[in-house]
XYZ file of N, CA and C in Angstrom:
813
model
N 60.851 -33.937 -17.211
C 62.040 -34.014 -16.383
C 62.823 -35.271 -16.703
N 64.143 -35.181 -16.552
C 65.025 -36.316 -16.799
C 65.537 -36.865 -15.478
N 65.773 -38.183 -15.463
C 66.274 -38.825 -14.251
C 67.426 -39.742 -14.623
N 68.550 -39.602 -13.905
C 69.706 -40.474 -14.094
C 69.905 -41.266 -12.811
N 69.895 -42.596 -12.951
C 69.989 -43.445 -11.776
C 71.275 -44.256 -11.785
N 72.084 -44.074 -10.760
C 73.199 -44.978 -10.541
C 72.667 -46.248 -9.914
N 73.335 -47.367 -10.103
C 72.812 -48.640 -9.595
C 73.855 -49.365 -8.757
N 74.185 -48.819 -7.587
C 75.165 -49.492 -6.743
C 74.629 -50.765 -6.118
N 73.289 -50.854 -5.966
C 72.691 -52.043 -5.375
C 72.056 -52.916 -6.426
N 71.265 -53.877 -5.984
C 70.670 -54.816 -6.926
C 69.176 -54.599 -7.110
N 68.563 -53.700 -6.318
C 67.123 -53.493 -6.408
C 66.786 -52.009 -6.324
N 65.770 -51.625 -7.097
C 65.249 -50.267 -7.027
C 64.074 -50.280 -6.066
N 64.047 -49.381 -5.095
C 63.037 -49.393 -4.053
C 61.633 -49.215 -4.619
N 60.659 -49.867 -3.981
C 59.279 -49.751 -4.388
C 58.750 -48.340 -4.212
N 57.845 -47.935 -5.142
C 57.178 -46.630 -5.118
C 58.138 -45.446 -5.162
N 59.372 -45.686 -5.563
C 60.394 -44.630 -5.498
C 60.004 -43.387 -6.274
N 59.367 -43.562 -7.445
C 59.014 -42.417 -8.289
C 57.530 -42.435 -8.644
N 56.750 -43.132 -7.846
C 55.325 -43.247 -8.109
C 54.666 -41.866 -8.177
N 53.873 -41.669 -9.216
C 53.117 -40.430 -9.326
C 53.902 -39.218 -9.787
N 55.120 -39.432 -10.271
C 55.909 -38.309 -10.806
C 55.425 -38.035 -12.229
N 54.385 -37.239 -12.339
C 53.681 -37.075 -13.611
C 54.476 -36.302 -14.657
N 55.541 -35.625 -14.269
C 56.350 -34.874 -15.234
C 57.623 -35.622 -15.634
N 57.846 -36.790 -15.041
C 59.043 -37.572 -15.352
C 58.917 -38.146 -16.761
N 59.821 -37.738 -17.657
C 59.710 -38.160 -19.055
C 60.883 -38.993 -19.544
N 61.978 -39.021 -18.795
C 63.163 -39.750 -19.251
C 63.883 -40.369 -18.064
N 64.248 -41.638 -18.213
C 64.992 -42.348 -17.167
C 66.200 -43.007 -17.800
N 67.370 -42.751 -17.243
C 68.600 -43.375 -17.720
C 69.247 -44.122 -16.556
N 69.500 -45.405 -16.742
C 70.155 -46.207 -15.715
C 71.658 -46.228 -15.972
N 72.432 -45.988 -14.932
C 73.885 -46.010 -15.025
C 74.404 -47.254 -14.319
N 75.318 -47.965 -14.949
C 75.841 -49.191 -14.344
C 75.068 -50.406 -14.814
N 75.475 -51.575 -14.336
C 74.876 -52.818 -14.821
C 74.661 -53.836 -13.711
N 74.326 -53.340 -12.510
C 74.125 -54.251 -11.389
C 72.661 -54.411 -10.984
N 71.784 -53.567 -11.515
C 70.387 -53.601 -11.104
C 69.714 -54.893 -11.536
N 69.119 -55.618 -10.564
C 68.476 -56.892 -10.857
C 66.959 -56.845 -10.737
N 66.433 -55.876 -9.979
C 64.990 -55.826 -9.748
C 64.484 -54.390 -9.795
N 63.445 -54.175 -10.587
C 62.708 -52.914 -10.537
C 61.547 -53.120 -9.583
N 61.494 -52.334 -8.524
C 60.584 -52.592 -7.420
C 59.126 -52.258 -7.680
N 58.290 -52.637 -6.717
C 56.854 -52.413 -6.777
C 56.533 -50.927 -6.951
N 55.720 -50.626 -7.939
C 55.207 -49.275 -8.205
C 56.308 -48.236 -8.449
N 57.493 -48.669 -8.865
C 58.598 -47.728 -9.034
C 58.229 -46.551 -9.932
N 57.582 -46.835 -11.064
C 57.219 -45.767 -12.001
C 55.705 -45.703 -12.230
N 54.931 -46.231 -11.293
C 53.477 -46.222 -11.434
C 52.960 -44.787 -11.507
N 52.062 -44.555 -12.445
C 51.453 -43.234 -12.560
C 52.336 -42.168 -13.167
N 53.466 -42.557 -13.723
C 54.357 -41.589 -14.395
C 53.852 -41.397 -15.821
N 52.866 -40.558 -15.977
C 52.136 -40.467 -17.235
C 52.932 -39.826 -18.367
N 53.994 -39.096 -18.053
C 54.822 -38.480 -19.103
C 55.937 -39.404 -19.572
N 56.092 -40.552 -18.920
C 57.152 -41.498 -19.261
C 56.678 -42.385 -20.413
N 57.154 -42.105 -21.615
C 56.666 -42.791 -22.812
C 57.487 -44.020 -23.188
N 58.757 -44.029 -22.837
C 59.612 -45.180 -23.149
C 60.690 -45.304 -22.093
N 61.253 -46.479 -22.014
C 62.326 -46.714 -21.049
C 63.185 -47.871 -21.551
N 64.478 -47.777 -21.333
C 65.385 -48.875 -21.667
C 65.707 -49.620 -20.387
N 65.215 -50.836 -20.294
C 65.429 -51.652 -19.088
C 66.809 -52.287 -19.169
N 67.639 -52.099 -18.140
C 68.993 -52.671 -18.177
C 68.975 -54.184 -18.364
N 69.967 -54.700 -19.059
C 70.038 -56.139 -19.333
C 70.445 -56.954 -18.107
N 70.722 -56.275 -16.996
C 71.017 -56.964 -15.749
C 69.751 -57.327 -14.978
N 68.618 -56.697 -15.312
C 67.368 -56.884 -14.573
C 66.803 -58.282 -14.829
N 66.426 -58.973 -13.750
C 65.843 -60.307 -13.876
C 64.381 -60.341 -13.429
N 63.948 -59.295 -12.715
C 62.564 -59.266 -12.225
C 62.025 -57.846 -12.278
N 60.792 -57.714 -12.756
C 60.071 -56.444 -12.691
C 58.873 -56.684 -11.779
N 58.841 -55.972 -10.670
C 57.895 -56.266 -9.603
C 56.506 -55.691 -9.870
N 55.597 -56.025 -8.973
C 54.186 -55.683 -9.124
C 53.959 -54.190 -9.366
N 53.118 -53.897 -10.345
C 52.643 -52.541 -10.626
C 53.769 -51.552 -10.898
N 54.909 -52.049 -11.353
C 56.075 -51.201 -11.560
C 55.775 -50.017 -12.479
N 55.057 -50.289 -13.579
C 54.736 -49.231 -14.552
C 53.226 -49.000 -14.658
N 52.478 -49.429 -13.681
C 51.024 -49.356 -13.745
C 50.538 -47.929 -14.048
N 49.648 -47.822 -15.025
C 49.024 -46.543 -15.387
C 50.041 -45.464 -15.731
N 51.199 -45.887 -16.236
C 52.190 -44.922 -16.716
C 51.902 -44.605 -18.181
N 52.696 -43.726 -18.774
C 52.487 -43.328 -20.160
C 53.267 -44.138 -21.169
N 53.836 -45.258 -20.743
C 54.669 -46.091 -21.618
C 53.941 -46.428 -22.920
N 54.619 -46.181 -24.050
C 54.074 -46.481 -25.376
C 54.664 -47.768 -25.937
N 55.936 -47.994 -25.686
C 56.592 -49.219 -26.149
C 57.605 -49.662 -25.115
N 57.833 -50.965 -25.066
C 58.821 -51.493 -24.126
C 59.468 -52.732 -24.725
N 60.767 -52.819 -24.578
C 61.514 -54.019 -24.961
C 61.992 -54.684 -23.676
N 61.577 -55.915 -23.486
C 61.915 -56.648 -22.264
C 63.160 -57.484 -22.530
N 64.278 -57.166 -21.873
C 65.517 -57.905 -22.157
C 65.411 -59.373 -21.780
N 66.234 -60.178 -22.413
C 66.197 -61.624 -22.189
C 66.521 -62.002 -20.752
N 67.197 -61.117 -20.039
C 67.554 -61.393 -18.642
C 66.332 -61.461 -17.732
N 65.241 -60.782 -18.111
C 64.044 -60.731 -17.265
C 63.295 -62.056 -17.351
N 63.087 -62.677 -16.195
C 62.383 -63.964 -16.159
C 60.982 -63.850 -15.573
N 60.742 -62.782 -14.803
C 59.477 -62.678 -14.074
C 58.894 -61.276 -14.219
N 57.603 -61.226 -14.592
C 56.840 -59.980 -14.558
C 55.781 -60.128 -13.470
N 55.947 -59.418 -12.353
C 55.009 -59.528 -11.250
C 55.036 -60.901 -10.624
N 53.886 -61.326 -10.069
C 53.786 -62.689 -9.547
C 52.387 -63.231 -9.789
N 52.167 -64.457 -9.383
C 50.923 -65.144 -9.735
C 49.702 -64.580 -9.022
N 49.900 -63.883 -7.909
C 48.758 -63.408 -7.131
C 48.525 -61.906 -7.217
N 49.559 -61.137 -7.556
C 49.376 -59.678 -7.646
C 50.473 -59.091 -8.523
N 50.181 -58.982 -9.809
C 51.192 -58.524 -10.758
C 50.993 -57.078 -11.179
N 50.208 -56.883 -12.254
C 49.851 -55.552 -12.702
C 51.006 -54.687 -13.154
N 52.075 -55.293 -13.671
C 53.288 -54.543 -14.017
C 52.994 -53.400 -14.979
N 52.219 -53.678 -16.038
C 51.856 -52.650 -17.020
C 50.340 -52.417 -17.048
N 49.664 -52.796 -15.994
C 48.209 -52.692 -15.945
C 47.744 -51.255 -16.216
N 46.735 -51.150 -17.065
C 46.124 -49.851 -17.400
C 47.113 -48.854 -17.997
N 48.127 -49.361 -18.687
C 48.990 -48.496 -19.506
C 48.246 -48.317 -20.833
N 47.356 -47.353 -20.878
C 46.412 -47.241 -21.993
C 47.069 -46.775 -23.290
N 48.323 -46.321 -23.226
C 49.037 -45.913 -24.436
C 50.015 -46.975 -24.932
N 50.141 -48.074 -24.200
C 51.104 -49.115 -24.573
C 50.664 -49.814 -25.854
N 51.511 -49.711 -26.886
C 51.198 -50.292 -28.193
C 52.089 -51.464 -28.563
N 53.345 -51.430 -28.101
C 54.320 -52.405 -28.586
C 55.089 -53.021 -27.420
N 55.112 -54.353 -27.391
C 55.921 -55.098 -26.423
C 56.793 -56.054 -27.212
N 58.100 -55.927 -27.073
C 59.036 -56.810 -27.773
C 59.954 -57.486 -26.766
N 60.732 -58.463 -27.267
C 61.658 -59.175 -26.397
C 60.941 -60.198 -25.540
N 61.388 -60.336 -24.306
C 60.769 -61.267 -23.378
C 61.119 -62.719 -23.607
N 62.225 -62.987 -24.294
C 62.594 -64.374 -24.595
C 62.956 -65.178 -23.345
N 63.298 -64.485 -22.264
C 63.670 -65.188 -21.036
C 62.538 -65.363 -20.056
N 61.356 -64.817 -20.356
C 60.239 -64.851 -19.414
C 59.753 -66.271 -19.140
N 59.548 -66.558 -17.844
C 58.925 -67.816 -17.442
C 57.561 -67.571 -16.805
N 57.372 -66.391 -16.227
C 56.114 -66.068 -15.548
C 55.614 -64.691 -15.970
N 54.375 -64.658 -16.462
C 53.659 -63.411 -16.684
C 52.565 -63.374 -15.637
N 52.713 -62.521 -14.652
C 51.869 -62.546 -13.476
C 50.473 -61.993 -13.677
N 49.754 -61.904 -12.587
C 48.361 -61.460 -12.585
C 48.240 -60.028 -13.107
N 47.316 -59.813 -14.028
C 46.943 -58.477 -14.536
C 48.104 -57.697 -15.150
N 49.147 -58.376 -15.606
C 50.345 -57.681 -16.081
C 50.040 -56.705 -17.211
N 49.218 -57.128 -18.182
C 48.868 -56.255 -19.309
C 47.371 -55.956 -19.346
N 46.691 -56.176 -18.252
C 45.256 -55.926 -18.197
C 44.954 -54.449 -18.450
N 43.965 -54.194 -19.294
C 43.563 -52.824 -19.557
C 44.463 -52.057 -20.500
N 45.412 -52.729 -21.143
C 46.286 -52.078 -22.137
C 45.541 -52.080 -23.475
N 44.689 -51.108 -23.650
C 43.714 -51.135 -24.734
C 44.304 -50.889 -26.120
N 45.528 -50.362 -26.202
C 46.151 -50.138 -27.513
C 47.112 -51.249 -27.910
N 47.285 -52.227 -27.047
C 48.172 -53.355 -27.346
C 47.439 -54.332 -28.253
N 47.880 -54.441 -29.516
C 47.151 -55.217 -30.519
C 47.676 -56.634 -30.697
N 48.981 -56.802 -30.663
C 49.560 -58.130 -30.879
C 50.676 -58.381 -29.869
N 50.913 -59.647 -29.592
C 52.045 -60.001 -28.738
C 52.475 -61.427 -29.071
N 53.777 -61.662 -29.031
C 54.353 -62.987 -29.225
C 55.060 -63.355 -27.930
N 54.628 -64.446 -27.318
C 55.202 -64.872 -26.047
C 56.312 -65.880 -26.286
N 57.392 -65.730 -25.522
C 58.579 -66.553 -25.712
C 58.380 -68.022 -25.379
N 59.376 -68.812 -25.727
C 59.296 -70.268 -25.612
C 59.496 -70.783 -24.187
N 59.831 -69.885 -23.248
C 60.071 -70.317 -21.874
C 58.915 -70.013 -20.932
N 57.890 -69.333 -21.414
C 56.774 -68.952 -20.550
C 56.043 -70.197 -20.052
N 56.021 -70.378 -18.732
C 55.370 -71.551 -18.141
C 54.019 -71.204 -17.532
N 53.858 -69.947 -17.124
C 52.621 -69.534 -16.469
C 52.161 -68.183 -17.000
N 50.903 -68.137 -17.414
C 50.247 -66.884 -17.785
C 49.188 -66.656 -16.716
N 49.391 -65.652 -15.880
C 48.615 -65.484 -14.671
C 47.175 -65.031 -14.875
N 46.460 -65.026 -13.768
C 45.067 -64.599 -13.762
C 44.919 -63.195 -14.350
N 44.001 -63.070 -15.284
C 43.672 -61.774 -15.906
C 44.883 -61.077 -16.512
N 45.873 -61.854 -16.935
C 47.129 -61.274 -17.430
C 46.910 -60.282 -18.565
N 45.957 -60.593 -19.454
C 45.682 -59.722 -20.604
C 44.217 -59.280 -20.637
N 43.530 -59.424 -19.540
C 42.095 -59.139 -19.520
C 41.787 -57.711 -19.974
N 40.768 -57.596 -20.813
C 40.285 -56.296 -21.289
C 41.375 -55.481 -21.973
N 42.342 -56.165 -22.563
C 43.356 -55.480 -23.369
C 42.850 -55.360 -24.798
N 43.597 -54.660 -25.641
C 43.195 -54.475 -27.028
C 43.692 -55.553 -27.967
N 44.188 -56.655 -27.441
C 44.766 -57.706 -28.275
C 43.838 -58.151 -29.397
N 44.426 -58.237 -30.595
C 43.742 -58.802 -31.751
C 44.321 -60.162 -32.126
N 45.584 -60.351 -31.815
C 46.263 -61.608 -32.139
C 47.314 -61.906 -31.084
N 47.376 -63.158 -30.672
C 48.404 -63.573 -29.720
C 49.013 -64.891 -30.179
N 50.334 -64.953 -30.116
C 51.059 -66.174 -30.453
C 51.770 -66.659 -29.200
N 51.437 -67.877 -28.799
C 52.020 -68.480 -27.600
C 52.901 -69.627 -28.057
N 54.195 -69.535 -27.789
C 55.138 -70.523 -28.327
C 55.566 -71.560 -27.303
N 55.003 -71.488 -26.105
C 55.409 -72.415 -25.050
C 54.211 -73.208 -24.551
N 54.499 -74.298 -23.859
C 53.459 -75.074 -23.198
C 53.239 -74.438 -21.831
N 52.181 -73.662 -21.714
C 51.963 -72.862 -20.510
C 50.705 -73.308 -19.773
N 50.626 -72.878 -18.513
C 49.421 -73.026 -17.702
C 48.744 -71.657 -17.666
N 47.418 -71.638 -17.856
C 46.681 -70.390 -17.980
C 45.856 -70.124 -16.731
N 46.011 -68.944 -16.167
C 45.238 -68.565 -15.004
C 43.828 -68.147 -15.362
N 43.010 -67.992 -14.352
C 41.625 -67.567 -14.510
C 41.535 -66.267 -15.309
N 40.687 -66.256 -16.323
C 40.374 -65.066 -17.121
C 41.619 -64.455 -17.783
N 42.559 -65.287 -18.170
C 43.825 -64.792 -18.723
C 43.624 -63.839 -19.894
N 42.658 -64.155 -20.773
C 42.376 -63.301 -21.936
C 40.910 -62.852 -21.958
N 40.246 -62.890 -20.843
C 38.828 -62.544 -20.779
C 38.587 -61.106 -21.216
N 37.427 -60.911 -21.830
C 36.979 -59.563 -22.222
C 37.904 -58.884 -23.236
N 38.709 -59.670 -23.953
C 39.499 -59.106 -25.062
C 38.577 -59.077 -26.279
N 37.850 -57.993 -26.402
C 36.759 -57.910 -27.372
C 37.231 -58.014 -28.817
N 38.496 -57.674 -29.081
C 39.007 -57.677 -30.455
C 39.876 -58.893 -30.773
N 40.031 -59.787 -29.828
C 40.919 -60.938 -30.031
C 40.303 -61.897 -31.042
N 40.960 -62.022 -32.206
C 40.420 -62.840 -33.294
C 41.269 -64.065 -33.606
N 42.532 -64.048 -33.189
C 43.414 -65.170 -33.536
C 44.314 -65.522 -32.364
N 44.288 -66.790 -31.998
C 45.142 -67.311 -30.924
C 45.870 -68.534 -31.449
N 47.184 -68.515 -31.330
C 47.996 -69.662 -31.746
C 48.744 -70.186 -30.527
N 48.583 -71.487 -30.275
C 49.321 -72.115 -29.171
C 49.786 -73.495 -29.597
N 50.834 -74.016 -28.961
C 51.377 -75.317 -29.373
C 50.396 -76.466 -29.181
N 50.476 -77.452 -30.052
C 49.610 -78.615 -29.933
C 49.930 -79.418 -28.677
N 51.127 -79.197 -28.123
C 51.526 -79.917 -26.907
C 50.842 -79.374 -25.653
N 50.138 -78.264 -25.779
C 49.455 -77.664 -24.635
C 48.498 -78.672 -23.997
N 48.555 -78.789 -22.676
C 47.729 -79.777 -21.976
C 46.679 -79.158 -21.059
N 46.908 -77.945 -20.598
C 46.075 -77.397 -19.531
C 45.386 -76.106 -19.951
N 44.059 -76.159 -20.031
C 43.240 -74.961 -20.199
C 42.202 -74.922 -19.076
N 42.639 -75.280 -17.882
C 41.714 -75.452 -16.762
C 41.370 -74.147 -16.056
N 42.094 -73.069 -16.356
C 41.767 -71.799 -15.732
C 40.364 -71.352 -16.120
N 39.589 -70.939 -15.160
C 38.203 -70.562 -15.423
C 38.127 -69.312 -16.300
N 37.326 -69.391 -17.359
C 37.044 -68.221 -18.181
C 38.233 -67.669 -18.937
N 39.120 -68.521 -19.417
C 40.338 -68.056 -20.096
C 40.014 -67.131 -21.271
N 38.998 -67.497 -22.060
C 38.616 -66.676 -23.221
C 37.178 -66.153 -23.067
N 36.777 -65.901 -21.871
C 35.427 -65.419 -21.558
C 35.120 -64.117 -22.302
N 34.009 -64.119 -23.019
C 33.509 -62.933 -23.724
C 34.516 -62.361 -24.730
N 35.261 -63.215 -25.382
C 36.117 -62.778 -26.499
C 35.246 -62.808 -27.754
N 34.539 -61.739 -27.981
C 33.484 -61.681 -28.989
C 33.995 -61.845 -30.417
N 35.248 -61.471 -30.672
C 35.787 -61.556 -32.039
C 36.447 -62.895 -32.330
N 36.497 -63.765 -31.344
C 37.147 -65.066 -31.519
C 36.160 -66.021 -32.191
N 36.221 -66.080 -33.528
C 35.279 -66.880 -34.298
C 35.705 -68.333 -34.435
N 37.008 -68.559 -34.407
C 37.505 -69.933 -34.512
C 38.670 -70.134 -33.559
N 38.784 -71.350 -33.080
C 39.866 -71.701 -32.165
C 40.063 -73.201 -32.241
N 41.317 -73.592 -32.362
C 41.642 -75.022 -32.377
C 42.136 -75.427 -31.001
N 41.333 -76.222 -30.313
C 41.771 -76.736 -29.015
C 42.865 -77.771 -29.275
N 44.069 -77.550 -28.736
C 45.151 -78.511 -28.978
C 44.732 -79.933 -28.618
N 45.156 -80.886 -29.413
C 44.694 -82.268 -29.237
C 45.125 -82.882 -27.917
N 46.167 -82.324 -27.295
C 46.653 -82.884 -26.033
C 46.021 -82.262 -24.797
N 45.149 -81.273 -24.977
C 44.507 -80.638 -23.824
C 43.704 -81.681 -23.058
N 43.963 -81.771 -21.753
C 43.261 -82.755 -20.929
C 42.329 -82.121 -19.900
N 42.208 -80.779 -19.963
C 41.337 -80.118 -19.003
C 40.850 -78.788 -19.565
N 39.527 -78.635 -19.612
C 38.905 -77.368 -20.010
C 38.196 -76.790 -18.794
N 38.574 -75.607 -18.381
C 37.971 -75.000 -17.209
C 36.558 -74.511 -17.453
N 35.824 -74.270 -16.396
C 34.490 -73.720 -16.501
C 34.507 -72.336 -17.142
N 33.479 -72.044 -17.927
C 33.324 -70.727 -18.563
C 34.432 -70.412 -19.574
N 35.179 -71.418 -20.024
C 36.363 -71.170 -20.857
C 36.074 -70.253 -22.034
N 35.033 -70.555 -22.790
C 34.698 -69.770 -23.986
C 33.328 -69.100 -23.857
N 32.821 -69.001 -22.664
C 31.483 -68.446 -22.473
C 31.356 -67.056 -23.112
N 30.306 -66.873 -23.886
C 30.038 -65.574 -24.492
C 31.008 -65.163 -25.570
N 31.801 -66.110 -26.072
C 32.755 -65.795 -27.144
C 32.051 -65.839 -28.496
N 32.788 -65.494 -29.559
C 32.216 -65.441 -30.895
C 32.371 -66.719 -31.695
N 32.731 -67.811 -31.071
C 32.972 -69.065 -31.785
C 31.788 -69.456 -32.668
N 32.126 -69.938 -33.879
C 31.097 -70.444 -34.785
C 31.127 -71.966 -34.887
N 32.271 -72.559 -34.599
C 32.389 -74.018 -34.602
C 33.493 -74.414 -33.632
N 33.426 -75.632 -33.145
C 34.444 -76.103 -32.199
C 34.542 -77.622 -32.265
N 35.760 -78.118 -32.168
C 36.025 -79.548 -32.025
C 36.628 -79.755 -30.651
N 36.012 -80.618 -29.852
C 36.497 -80.897 -28.501
C 37.244 -82.228 -28.550
N 38.574 -82.189 -28.434
C 39.374 -83.408 -28.608
C 39.174 -84.406 -27.478
N 39.404 -85.657 -27.795
C 39.116 -86.751 -26.878
C 39.865 -86.655 -25.556
N 41.055 -86.086 -25.585
C 41.860 -86.031 -24.365
C 41.311 -85.070 -23.320
N 40.380 -84.203 -23.706
C 39.844 -83.226 -22.767
C 38.988 -83.867 -21.683
N 38.522 -85.060 -21.927
C 37.763 -85.890 -20.976
C 36.385 -85.306 -20.660
N 36.329 -84.027 -20.269
C 35.052 -83.439 -19.873
C 34.890 -82.050 -20.487
N 33.630 -81.697 -20.757
C 33.279 -80.332 -21.140
C 32.743 -79.673 -19.875
N 33.491 -78.754 -19.318
C 33.166 -78.203 -18.009
C 31.929 -77.315 -18.038
N 31.411 -77.019 -16.870
C 30.217 -76.194 -16.729
C 30.395 -74.835 -17.415
N 29.380 -74.456 -18.190
C 29.326 -73.150 -18.865
C 30.470 -72.935 -19.860
N 31.160 -73.996 -20.248
C 32.338 -73.853 -21.103
C 32.038 -73.080 -22.383
N 30.859 -73.323 -22.977
C 30.485 -72.660 -24.231
C 29.134 -71.941 -24.102
N 28.723 -71.666 -22.901
C 27.432 -71.010 -22.682
C 27.408 -69.638 -23.361
N 26.247 -69.285 -23.863
C 26.025 -67.950 -24.454
C 26.898 -67.668 -25.672
N 27.335 -68.713 -26.342
C 28.036 -68.535 -27.628
C 26.958 -68.449 -28.704
N 26.465 -67.245 -28.925
C 25.279 -67.044 -29.760
C 25.507 -67.379 -31.227
N 26.766 -67.397 -31.667
C 27.069 -67.686 -33.076
C 27.527 -69.126 -33.297
N 27.612 -69.906 -32.240
C 28.099 -71.281 -32.356
C 27.068 -72.141 -33.091
N 27.503 -72.771 -34.184
C 26.615 -73.588 -35.001
C 26.990 -75.064 -35.002
N 28.302 -75.337 -34.993
C 28.773 -76.710 -35.175
C 29.637 -77.134 -33.994
N 29.271 -78.238 -33.388
C 30.019 -78.784 -32.257
C 30.361 -80.239 -32.549
N 31.642 -80.563 -32.485
C 32.086 -81.948 -32.639
C 32.724 -82.399 -31.339
N 32.150 -83.439 -30.746
C 32.676 -83.991 -29.498
C 33.288 -85.346 -29.812
N 34.578 -85.454 -29.662
C 35.257 -86.696 -30.025
C 35.020 -87.798 -28.995
N 35.093 -89.030 -29.471
C 34.953 -90.186 -28.592
C 36.097 -90.201 -27.588
N 35.754 -90.286 -26.320
C 36.726 -90.186 -25.238
C 36.254 -89.201 -24.182
N 35.410 -88.253 -24.599
C 34.796 -87.323 -23.661
C 33.774 -88.091 -22.829
N 33.815 -87.929 -21.509
C 32.927 -88.700 -20.630
C 31.822 -87.864 -19.989
N 32.039 -86.548 -19.888
C 31.095 -85.722 -19.131
C 30.802 -84.406 -19.844
N 29.522 -84.045 -19.873
C 29.094 -82.729 -20.339
C 28.599 -81.978 -19.110
N 29.276 -80.896 -18.747
C 28.974 -80.185 -17.520
C 27.704 -79.351 -17.578
N 27.311 -78.849 -16.428
C 26.092 -78.055 -16.292
C 26.123 -76.823 -17.198
N 25.079 -76.693 -18.003
C 24.891 -75.553 -18.899
C 26.105 -75.298 -19.797
N 26.762 -76.367 -20.170
C 27.962 -76.256 -21.011
C 27.669 -75.553 -22.332
N 26.461 -75.793 -22.888
C 26.083 -75.175 -24.160
C 24.802 -74.346 -24.015
N 24.552 -73.847 -22.840
C 23.332 -73.076 -22.595
C 23.264 -71.841 -23.495
N 22.102 -71.610 -24.071
C 21.841 -70.422 -24.898
C 22.671 -70.379 -26.179
N 23.127 -71.516 -26.636
C 23.787 -71.592 -27.946
C 22.676 -71.811 -28.971
N 22.017 -70.747 -29.336
C 20.749 -70.832 -30.058
C 20.884 -71.319 -31.499
N 22.090 -71.267 -32.056
C 22.284 -71.698 -33.443
C 22.712 -73.155 -33.562
N 22.984 -73.799 -32.433
C 23.344 -75.218 -32.458
C 22.058 -76.034 -32.590
N 21.931 -76.736 -33.696
C 20.708 -77.492 -33.961
C 20.804 -78.937 -33.476
N 22.003 -79.501 -33.504
C 22.152 -80.887 -33.056
C 23.597 -81.129 -32.613
N 23.757 -82.051 -31.684
C 25.084 -82.473 -31.217
C 25.070 -83.989 -31.111
N 26.053 -84.606 -31.720
C 26.203 -86.056 -31.596
C 27.026 -86.365 -30.344
N 26.466 -87.171 -29.448
C 27.166 -87.569 -28.235
C 27.803 -88.938 -28.449
N 29.126 -89.017 -28.350
C 29.805 -90.296 -28.589
C 29.507 -91.320 -27.496
N 29.839 -92.556 -27.767
C 29.545 -93.656 -26.850
C 30.281 -93.515 -25.521
N 31.339 -92.722 -25.491
C 32.117 -92.579 -24.265
C 31.427 -91.736 -23.198
N 30.367 -90.996 -23.580
C 29.677 -90.120 -22.626
C 28.970 -90.962 -21.566
N 29.261 -90.665 -20.293
C 28.596 -91.383 -19.204
C 27.787 -90.455 -18.308
N 27.976 -89.135 -18.493
C 27.243 -88.208 -17.627
C 26.953 -86.903 -18.369
N 25.688 -86.521 -18.364
C 25.266 -85.225 -18.893
C 24.576 -84.483 -17.754
N 25.163 -83.405 -17.298
C 24.644 -82.701 -16.125
C 23.474 -81.795 -16.495
N 22.792 -81.292 -15.479
C 21.575 -80.520 -15.644
C 21.759 -79.329 -16.581
N 20.747 -79.124 -17.437
C 20.663 -77.941 -18.290
C 21.864 -77.758 -19.207
N 22.560 -78.837 -19.521
C 23.767 -78.708 -20.347
C 23.423 -78.329 -21.777
């Protein structure tokens, strides 16, 4: 079925077309629409593509959740996908393969691309300031390029089993979100930016890392940060690190030795 929408107002009502499983085409008329509402096209499994008007500045929570979207171009006008506490804009869109645009995005909310198992690569724009909790969790990502200095929410890329390459600016300072790369089994190497001043607990737990350099500015290696990294062999801790957290390297069976610099003042239990 086809749908033609006039846009006399600035917002599309939430759940307006939720569950319309035969809806395959949407055409927006006019250029005043600023917000696509909560669950507007959620569950529209026949909807494979959509052209988002360039007037839209916000796409609300679960707008396209579990829809049939295969590709989407996010216009530069859009600054927000969902919010920090409940996003899920494209959550469980299992056919979503391609995401382009997004140069105006500042916030990628919670679970926005979680469960998008066919999404292989993504390039995030230079304005992204926040990548929310579980934003890409359990997605099919193999490579991600982050061009902005962002703050990462809890489990932002957790359980991305195929994620092998992550690029982020050296100016990045905050990796304090718990479990950001938790169980990323294909992540064999990662360069922690030299300016990072905080590593959250469980950051790389159960990942595929084989070697890691922990830069001096990180100050502390948080609890379980590298626990269960079964392939980790080489660990370099730069002078300036003061604390090794509880079970930070627990079950890293291939690590034979670690040199602790003079700056270390505390090694917690079972680290």
